[in-house]
Amino acid sequence: MSNIRAAIRGIHAWIPDYKLTNAELETMVETNDEWIVSRTGIKERRILKGEGLGTSDIGVEAVKGLLEKTGMKATEIDFLLCATTTPDMQFPATANIICDKIGAKNAFGFDLNAACSGFIYALTTAAKFIESGTHKKIVVVGADKMSSIIDYTDRRTCIIFGDGGGAVLLEAATDEDGIHDSALYSDGSGRVYLHQKAGGSVRPATAETVAAKEHYVFQDGRPVFKAAVKGMSNAIETVLKNNNLKIEDLNWLVPHQANKRILDSVSSMTGIDPTKVVINIEKYGNTTNGTIPLCLWEWEDKFKKGDKIMLAAFGGGFTWGAVYLTWAY
Ligand code: UT7
C-alpha cells in the first residue's frame, strides 16, 4: 500500500440566492409547512433561477471561492472530478465545462454519477490519484441543480430537493491527518424505487416522454427511507470496526441530508451523540451531490485539526457508503 495519504486542504460551497419556502410550496401543491417539517425537517431550499444557468455555474462559484481561500491558481489544478446527477448536458462532462469556465487549463476531468452518494464516491476516487502519486492538486466538486429534474406538481418530491454544491481541494497529507478509509457499496436492484424514467438511451426524449412527465425524479419514498437508514448505519459501523474505532471516538458525523428523520434514525442505530451529527437540511433540503460539501463548508470553523470525521451517504442506484477522515487543518 502507498504511504501517501490524501487530505482535504480547503472547502468552499455555493448556494443560489432564491429561497423556495414551504409557504411558497403551499401555493403550488397540496401540502403544508407542518407536514413538510415534521416528515422531512426541511423549511426552505435554494433554487437556481436564470436562463442558461446549470450545475457548472454552481461548481464554478464553489471552485472560485476555493481558489481564493487556498491561494491556488486554476492552472495548478491537475484533476477536477465533478460528482453530479444533473450535468449541464448529456455530454461533455460538467467537469470539462467547469475547467473551461475557471481557466483550469492543465486539468483533466470527468463526471461521476452515483446519485446522492456521488460526493463520497468521488472523494474516494480522487484520493486514490493522490495516494498513487500521479496527481498533486485535485478538486472534487459535488453539485446539483435538482430543480431541473423536479416536477413542481408532484408533492412527494418537490418539497425535498434543492440546488447547491461545493468543492474541496485534495493534496498529499503532510502528517497523519487526511482520508483514512472508506466502504462503498451499490445494489442496482434498488433502481426501481428512485430513478428518472426517460432521457437516457433506453427511453430517449420524445414528445410523449415529455408529456408523460418522465424527465423528472421518480421516488417511492418508504423503501428508500428504510434502505437509507440501514445502509448508512451499516457502512458507518463497518468503517469504525475496520479502523478499531468506537462510535464515541468520532468528533463528527457528516451525513447526506435527505430527511431529518433518516438522520435521527441513523443517530439512534449507531448510538452517536446527536450533537455530533451535522445537520443543515432545514435550509437547503436535499441537494444530492451538494449536501456533504455544504455541511463541511458550514462546519469548517468548528472542525479542529485531528478531529475524527465520518462522512456517510445513501442514494439512487442504490449507492451508499462511508468515508473516515481526520481533519487536516
Ligand atoms: O437522497 C436520496 C435518497 N432519498 C431519500 O432518502 C428519501 C427517503 N424517503 C423519504 O424521505 C420519505 O419517504 C418522504 C419524505 C419522501 C415521504 O415521507 P413518508 O413519511 O414516507 O410519507 P409517504 O410517502 O408514506 O406518504 C404519507 C402520506 C400519503 O398520504 P396517504 O396515502 O397516507 O393518505 C401521501 O400522499 O403523506 C402524503 N404526502 C403528503 N402530504 C402532504 C406525501 N407528500 C406529501 C406532502 N404534503 N408534500
Short mmCIF file of C-alpha atoms and ligand atoms in Angstrom, two decimals:
data_model
loop_
_atom_site.label_atom_id
_atom_site.label_comp_id
_atom_site.label_asym_id
_atom_site.label_seq_id
_atom_site.Cartn_x
_atom_site.Cartn_y
_atom_site.Cartn_z
CA MET A 1 0.00 0.00 0.00
CA SER A 2 1.10 3.54 -0.74
CA ASN A 3 2.25 5.59 2.22
CA ILE A 4 0.90 8.81 0.72
CA ARG A 5 -2.39 9.90 2.26
CA ALA A 6 -4.81 12.38 0.67
CA ALA A 7 -6.02 15.29 2.78
CA ILE A 8 -8.72 17.91 2.36
CA ARG A 9 -6.87 21.27 2.28
CA GLY A 10 -9.85 23.56 1.75
CA ILE A 11 -13.59 23.66 1.25
CA HIS A 12 -15.93 26.17 -0.31
CA ALA A 13 -19.58 25.92 -1.28
CA TRP A 14 -22.15 28.00 -3.06
CA ILE A 15 -25.92 28.25 -2.98
CA PRO A 16 -28.22 30.35 -5.17
CA ASP A 17 -29.99 33.34 -3.57
CA TYR A 18 -33.58 32.31 -4.29
CA LYS A 19 -35.29 30.66 -1.29
CA LEU A 20 -38.20 28.36 -2.08
CA THR A 21 -40.02 28.28 1.25
CA ASN A 22 -42.62 25.83 2.50
CA ALA A 23 -45.12 28.72 2.36
CA GLU A 24 -44.48 29.15 -1.37
CA LEU A 25 -44.78 25.37 -1.94
CA GLU A 26 -48.18 25.53 -0.22
CA THR A 27 -49.31 27.73 -3.13
CA MET A 28 -48.02 25.24 -5.71
CA VAL A 29 -49.11 21.79 -4.44
CA GLU A 30 -51.47 20.31 -1.84
CA THR A 31 -49.08 20.41 1.12
CA ASN A 32 -48.41 22.34 4.29
CA ASP A 33 -45.49 23.53 6.39
CA GLU A 34 -46.41 21.24 9.29
CA TRP A 35 -46.31 18.10 7.07
CA ILE A 36 -43.04 19.06 5.40
CA VAL A 37 -41.23 19.99 8.62
CA SER A 38 -42.47 17.01 10.65
CA ARG A 39 -41.82 14.45 7.84
CA THR A 40 -38.55 15.83 6.45
CA GLY A 41 -37.17 18.64 8.65
CA ILE A 42 -36.97 20.96 5.62
CA LYS A 43 -38.04 24.61 5.90
CA GLU A 44 -36.63 26.02 2.67
CA ARG A 45 -34.40 25.14 -0.27
CA ARG A 46 -32.43 27.23 -2.77
CA ILE A 47 -33.31 27.40 -6.46
CA LEU A 48 -31.00 28.47 -9.29
CA LYS A 49 -33.03 30.90 -11.37
CA GLY A 50 -31.88 32.42 -14.64
CA GLU A 51 -31.75 31.46 -18.28
CA GLY A 52 -28.79 29.34 -19.33
CA LEU A 53 -27.54 28.55 -15.83
CA GLY A 54 -26.76 24.98 -14.84
CA THR A 55 -24.82 22.79 -12.45
CA SER A 56 -21.48 24.01 -13.84
CA ASP A 57 -22.33 27.54 -12.66
CA ILE A 58 -22.80 26.25 -9.11
CA GLY A 59 -19.49 24.38 -9.42
CA VAL A 60 -17.71 27.42 -10.84
CA GLU A 61 -18.75 29.63 -7.92
CA ALA A 62 -17.67 26.96 -5.44
CA VAL A 63 -14.28 26.41 -7.11
CA LYS A 64 -13.61 30.17 -7.48
CA GLY A 65 -14.17 30.59 -3.75
CA LEU A 66 -11.96 27.59 -3.03
CA LEU A 67 -9.12 29.04 -5.15
CA GLU A 68 -9.42 32.36 -3.33
CA LYS A 69 -9.40 30.70 0.11
CA THR A 70 -6.46 28.40 -0.62
CA GLY A 71 -4.42 30.89 -2.68
CA MET A 72 -4.17 28.38 -5.51
CA LYS A 73 -4.27 29.28 -9.21
CA ALA A 74 -6.72 27.49 -11.53
CA THR A 75 -3.79 26.41 -13.71
CA GLU A 76 -2.32 24.47 -10.74
CA ILE A 77 -5.28 22.05 -10.64
CA ASP A 78 -4.23 18.81 -12.31
CA PHE A 79 -7.52 16.89 -11.98
CA LEU A 80 -11.10 18.07 -11.43
CA LEU A 81 -13.71 15.45 -10.64
CA CYS A 82 -17.35 16.51 -10.60
CA ALA A 83 -19.97 14.42 -8.81
CA THR A 84 -23.35 15.32 -10.24
CA THR A 85 -26.67 13.78 -11.24
CA THR A 86 -27.80 16.87 -13.16
CA PRO A 87 -24.96 17.53 -15.63
CA ASP A 88 -25.25 20.66 -17.79
CA MET A 89 -25.59 18.36 -20.80
CA GLN A 90 -25.63 14.65 -21.54
CA PHE A 91 -22.08 15.25 -22.77
CA PRO A 92 -19.49 16.70 -22.48
CA ALA A 93 -18.83 16.26 -18.77
CA THR A 94 -19.72 19.15 -16.48
CA ALA A 95 -16.18 18.83 -15.10
CA ASN A 96 -14.85 19.91 -18.53
CA ILE A 97 -17.21 22.88 -18.60
CA ILE A 98 -16.17 23.97 -15.09
CA CYS A 99 -12.48 23.68 -16.04
CA ASP A 100 -13.07 25.84 -19.12
CA LYS A 101 -15.04 28.49 -17.21
CA ILE A 102 -12.42 28.84 -14.45
CA GLY A 103 -9.36 28.50 -16.72
CA ALA A 104 -8.09 25.19 -15.31
CA LYS A 105 -6.09 24.58 -18.47
CA ASN A 106 -3.80 21.91 -17.04
CA ALA A 107 -6.51 19.72 -15.52
CA PHE A 108 -8.13 16.62 -16.89
CA GLY A 109 -11.61 15.97 -15.60
CA PHE A 110 -14.73 13.91 -15.81
CA ASP A 111 -18.09 13.45 -14.06
CA LEU A 112 -19.07 10.74 -11.65
CA ASN A 113 -22.70 9.77 -11.20
CA ALA A 114 -23.62 7.83 -8.08
CA ALA A 115 -26.72 9.91 -7.28
CA CYS A 116 -26.71 11.11 -3.64
CA SER A 117 -23.57 9.09 -2.79
CA GLY A 118 -21.62 10.77 -5.60
CA PHE A 119 -19.55 13.07 -3.40
CA ILE A 120 -18.17 10.30 -1.18
CA TYR A 121 -17.55 8.09 -4.22
CA ALA A 122 -15.71 10.99 -5.90
CA LEU A 123 -13.68 11.83 -2.80
CA THR A 124 -12.57 8.19 -2.51
CA THR A 125 -11.74 8.01 -6.24
CA ALA A 126 -9.76 11.26 -6.19
CA ALA A 127 -7.89 10.19 -3.04
CA LYS A 128 -6.51 7.20 -4.98
CA PHE A 129 -4.91 9.55 -7.53
CA ILE A 130 -3.18 11.40 -4.67
CA GLU A 131 -2.17 8.12 -2.95
CA SER A 132 -0.66 6.77 -6.17
CA GLY A 133 1.42 9.94 -6.52
CA THR A 134 0.27 10.67 -10.07
CA HIS A 135 -1.67 13.86 -9.23
CA LYS A 136 -0.91 16.60 -6.71
CA LYS A 137 -3.79 19.07 -6.62
CA ILE A 138 -7.24 17.65 -7.17
CA VAL A 139 -10.53 19.50 -6.90
CA VAL A 140 -13.60 17.41 -6.11
CA VAL A 141 -16.89 19.15 -6.87
CA GLY A 142 -20.28 17.92 -5.64
CA ALA A 143 -23.11 19.95 -7.18
CA ASP A 144 -26.63 19.63 -8.48
CA LYS A 145 -29.34 21.77 -9.98
CA MET A 146 -32.07 19.40 -8.79
CA SER A 147 -34.76 21.92 -9.77
CA SER A 148 -34.00 20.96 -13.41
CA ILE A 149 -35.42 17.44 -12.87
CA ILE A 150 -38.16 18.11 -10.33
CA ASP A 151 -41.86 18.11 -11.14
CA TYR A 152 -43.29 21.04 -9.19
CA THR A 153 -46.76 19.48 -9.38
CA ASP A 154 -45.60 16.33 -7.54
CA ARG A 155 -45.83 16.96 -3.80
CA ARG A 156 -43.96 13.72 -2.98
CA THR A 157 -40.71 15.01 -4.48
CA CYS A 158 -40.85 18.80 -4.97
CA ILE A 159 -40.75 19.53 -1.25
CA ILE A 160 -37.48 17.64 -0.79
CA PHE A 161 -34.90 18.81 -3.31
CA GLY A 162 -32.87 21.99 -3.76
CA ASP A 163 -29.90 23.38 -5.73
CA GLY A 164 -26.36 23.92 -4.48
CA GLY A 165 -22.92 22.45 -4.20
CA GLY A 166 -19.35 22.74 -3.07
CA ALA A 167 -15.76 21.85 -3.81
CA VAL A 168 -12.80 20.54 -1.84
CA LEU A 169 -9.09 20.66 -2.59
CA LEU A 170 -7.24 17.37 -2.09
CA GLU A 171 -3.48 17.25 -1.70
CA ALA A 172 -0.97 14.84 -0.18
CA ALA A 173 -1.07 14.93 3.61
CA THR A 174 1.94 16.32 5.40
CA ASP A 175 1.28 14.32 8.58
CA GLU A 176 -1.12 11.63 9.83
CA ASP A 177 -4.29 13.63 9.11
CA GLY A 178 -6.38 13.10 5.98
CA ILE A 179 -8.55 10.42 4.40
CA HIS A 180 -8.01 7.09 6.16
CA ASP A 181 -10.58 4.66 4.89
CA SER A 182 -13.89 4.12 3.14
CA ALA A 183 -16.50 1.48 2.44
CA LEU A 184 -18.60 1.96 -0.68
CA TYR A 185 -21.49 -0.20 -1.86
CA SER A 186 -24.10 -0.38 -4.59
CA ASP A 187 -27.14 -2.51 -5.44
CA GLY A 188 -28.72 -1.80 -8.81
CA SER A 189 -31.90 -3.67 -7.92
CA GLY A 190 -32.85 -0.57 -5.88
CA ARG A 191 -33.19 1.45 -9.09
CA VAL A 192 -36.93 0.71 -9.27
CA TYR A 193 -37.53 2.93 -6.22
CA LEU A 194 -35.60 6.01 -7.32
CA HIS A 195 -34.86 6.99 -10.93
CA GLN A 196 -35.59 9.23 -13.87
CA LYS A 197 -37.62 7.26 -16.41
CA ALA A 198 -36.67 8.96 -19.68
CA GLY A 199 -33.84 10.90 -21.25
CA GLY A 200 -31.33 8.05 -21.27
CA SER A 201 -30.51 5.54 -24.02
CA VAL A 202 -33.36 3.18 -23.10
CA ARG A 203 -36.02 5.86 -23.38
CA PRO A 204 -34.69 8.85 -25.27
CA ALA A 205 -36.63 12.10 -25.10
CA THR A 206 -39.74 12.27 -27.29
CA ALA A 207 -42.84 14.43 -27.22
CA GLU A 208 -44.56 11.52 -25.44
CA THR A 209 -41.95 11.21 -22.67
CA VAL A 210 -42.16 14.94 -22.05
CA ALA A 211 -45.98 14.87 -21.97
CA ALA A 212 -45.87 11.90 -19.57
CA LYS A 213 -43.52 13.86 -17.23
CA GLU A 214 -40.87 11.16 -17.43
CA HIS A 215 -37.92 13.55 -17.24
CA TYR A 216 -38.39 14.15 -13.55
CA VAL A 217 -37.28 12.36 -10.36
CA PHE A 218 -39.48 9.40 -9.56
CA GLN A 219 -39.27 8.20 -5.96
CA ASP A 220 -41.11 5.60 -3.93
CA GLY A 221 -40.07 7.16 -0.64
CA ARG A 222 -40.68 4.48 2.00
CA PRO A 223 -38.41 1.68 0.70
CA VAL A 224 -35.72 4.29 0.02
CA PHE A 225 -36.08 5.59 3.56
CA LYS A 226 -35.65 2.13 5.10
CA ALA A 227 -32.70 1.19 2.89
CA ALA A 228 -31.04 4.57 3.62
CA VAL A 229 -31.16 4.09 7.41
CA LYS A 230 -29.83 0.53 7.20
CA GLY A 231 -27.23 1.25 4.51
CA MET A 232 -25.72 4.32 6.16
CA SER A 233 -25.73 2.78 9.66
CA ASN A 234 -24.06 -0.44 8.44
CA ALA A 235 -21.45 1.43 6.40
CA ILE A 236 -20.55 3.63 9.39
CA GLU A 237 -20.25 0.57 11.65
CA THR A 238 -18.07 -1.27 9.11
CA VAL A 239 -15.66 1.63 8.73
CA LEU A 240 -15.48 2.11 12.52
CA LYS A 241 -14.70 -1.59 13.00
CA ASN A 242 -12.07 -1.65 10.24
CA ASN A 243 -10.27 1.26 11.92
CA ASN A 244 -10.56 -0.01 15.51
CA LEU A 245 -12.79 2.88 16.44
CA LYS A 246 -15.87 3.14 18.62
CA ILE A 247 -18.73 5.46 17.77
CA GLU A 248 -17.84 7.68 20.75
CA ASP A 249 -14.36 8.23 19.25
CA LEU A 250 -15.87 10.27 16.42
CA ASN A 251 -16.00 14.04 16.75
CA TRP A 252 -18.44 14.49 13.88
CA LEU A 253 -20.76 12.56 11.61
CA VAL A 254 -21.41 14.39 8.33
CA PRO A 255 -24.28 12.57 6.63
CA HIS A 256 -26.01 13.14 3.32
CA GLN A 257 -29.07 15.30 4.03
CA ALA A 258 -32.13 13.51 2.61
CA ASN A 259 -34.56 13.58 5.51
CA LYS A 260 -34.11 14.70 9.14
CA ARG A 261 -35.92 11.54 10.27
CA ILE A 262 -33.35 9.37 8.42
CA LEU A 263 -30.57 11.23 10.25
CA ASP A 264 -32.31 10.76 13.61
CA SER A 265 -32.72 7.02 12.93
CA VAL A 266 -29.05 6.66 11.88
CA SER A 267 -28.05 8.50 15.09
CA SER A 268 -30.05 6.14 17.25
CA MET A 269 -28.98 2.98 15.35
CA THR A 270 -25.26 3.82 15.57
CA GLY A 271 -25.55 5.30 19.07
CA ILE A 272 -23.75 8.53 18.16
CA ASP A 273 -24.30 11.58 20.35
CA PRO A 274 -26.84 13.61 18.28
CA THR A 275 -24.93 16.85 18.97
CA LYS A 276 -22.09 15.44 16.83
CA VAL A 277 -24.34 14.97 13.79
CA VAL A 278 -24.02 17.80 11.27
CA ILE A 279 -27.46 18.86 10.01
CA ASN A 280 -28.42 21.79 7.77
CA ILE A 281 -31.29 20.19 5.82
CA GLU A 282 -33.74 22.77 7.16
CA LYS A 283 -32.08 25.46 5.00
CA TYR A 284 -31.17 23.63 1.79
CA GLY A 285 -33.24 20.44 1.53
CA ASN A 286 -31.64 17.58 -0.38
CA THR A 287 -29.09 18.98 -2.84
CA THR A 288 -27.99 15.43 -3.86
CA ASN A 289 -24.22 15.72 -4.52
CA GLY A 290 -24.13 19.09 -2.78
CA THR A 291 -25.19 18.08 0.73
CA ILE A 292 -21.88 16.88 2.21
CA PRO A 293 -19.76 19.75 0.85
CA LEU A 294 -22.40 22.23 2.07
CA CYS A 295 -22.14 20.67 5.54
CA LEU A 296 -18.31 20.70 5.54
CA TRP A 297 -18.37 24.34 4.44
CA GLU A 298 -20.79 25.43 7.15
CA TRP A 299 -18.97 23.48 9.89
CA GLU A 300 -15.41 24.30 8.73
CA ASP A 301 -14.89 26.80 11.56
CA LYS A 302 -15.99 24.25 14.15
CA PHE A 303 -13.67 21.48 12.93
CA LYS A 304 -10.29 21.28 14.64
CA LYS A 305 -7.13 19.70 13.25
CA GLY A 306 -7.19 15.99 14.01
CA ASP A 307 -10.97 15.80 14.53
CA LYS A 308 -12.25 12.34 13.63
CA ILE A 309 -14.96 12.75 11.00
CA MET A 310 -17.20 10.17 9.34
CA LEU A 311 -18.97 11.05 6.09
CA ALA A 312 -21.92 8.84 5.12
CA ALA A 313 -24.36 8.82 2.23
CA PHE A 314 -27.15 6.87 0.56
CA GLY A 315 -28.76 7.46 -2.80
CA GLY A 316 -30.30 6.26 -6.02
CA GLY A 317 -28.80 3.15 -7.51
CA PHE A 318 -28.91 2.16 -4.73
CA THR A 319 -25.49 3.52 -3.77
CA TRP A 320 -24.19 4.05 -0.25
CA GLY A 321 -21.11 4.15 1.92
CA ALA A 322 -18.98 5.94 4.49
CA VAL A 323 -15.59 7.68 4.50
CA TYR A 324 -13.40 8.13 7.58
CA LEU A 325 -11.01 11.08 7.72
CA THR A 326 -9.23 13.24 10.24
CA TRP A 327 -9.44 16.97 9.60
CA ALA A 328 -6.11 18.24 8.30
CA TYR A 329 -6.14 21.95 9.26
O1 UT7 B 1 -31.39 11.29 -1.16
C1 UT7 B 1 -31.74 10.16 -1.88
C2 UT7 B 1 -32.43 9.20 -1.04
N1 UT7 B 1 -33.78 9.64 -0.77
C3 UT7 B 1 -34.26 9.52 0.46
O2 UT7 B 1 -33.54 9.12 1.34
C4 UT7 B 1 -35.73 9.81 0.68
C5 UT7 B 1 -36.33 8.77 1.57
N2 UT7 B 1 -37.75 8.93 1.77
C6 UT7 B 1 -38.29 9.93 2.49
O3 UT7 B 1 -37.61 10.82 2.92
C7 UT7 B 1 -39.77 9.88 2.78
O4 UT7 B 1 -40.27 8.62 2.40
C8 UT7 B 1 -40.57 11.01 2.07
C9 UT7 B 1 -40.24 12.35 2.69
C10 UT7 B 1 -40.27 11.02 0.59
C11 UT7 B 1 -42.08 10.78 2.27
O5 UT7 B 1 -42.39 10.67 3.65
P1 UT7 B 1 -43.24 9.44 4.20
O6 UT7 B 1 -43.39 9.65 5.65
O7 UT7 B 1 -42.56 8.17 3.74
O8 UT7 B 1 -44.63 9.64 3.51
P2 UT7 B 1 -45.41 8.70 2.49
O9 UT7 B 1 -44.81 8.79 1.13
O10 UT7 B 1 -45.61 7.35 3.08
O11 UT7 B 1 -46.82 9.43 2.46
C12 UT7 B 1 -47.66 9.51 3.63
C13 UT7 B 1 -48.87 10.34 3.28
C14 UT7 B 1 -49.56 9.91 1.98
O12 UT7 B 1 -50.94 10.08 2.13
P3 UT7 B 1 -51.88 8.83 2.44
O13 UT7 B 1 -51.70 7.89 1.29
O14 UT7 B 1 -51.41 8.27 3.75
O15 UT7 B 1 -53.25 9.45 2.50
C15 UT7 B 1 -49.04 10.90 0.98
O16 UT7 B 1 -49.92 11.09 -0.10
O17 UT7 B 1 -48.49 11.70 3.09
C16 UT7 B 1 -48.95 12.15 1.81
N3 UT7 B 1 -47.99 13.11 1.29
C17 UT7 B 1 -48.04 14.43 1.55
N4 UT7 B 1 -48.89 15.16 2.26
C18 UT7 B 1 -48.67 16.49 2.34
C19 UT7 B 1 -46.89 12.85 0.52
N5 UT7 B 1 -46.25 14.01 0.27
C20 UT7 B 1 -46.93 14.99 0.89
C21 UT7 B 1 -46.75 16.38 1.01
N6 UT7 B 1 -47.64 17.09 1.74
N7 UT7 B 1 -45.71 17.02 0.41
#
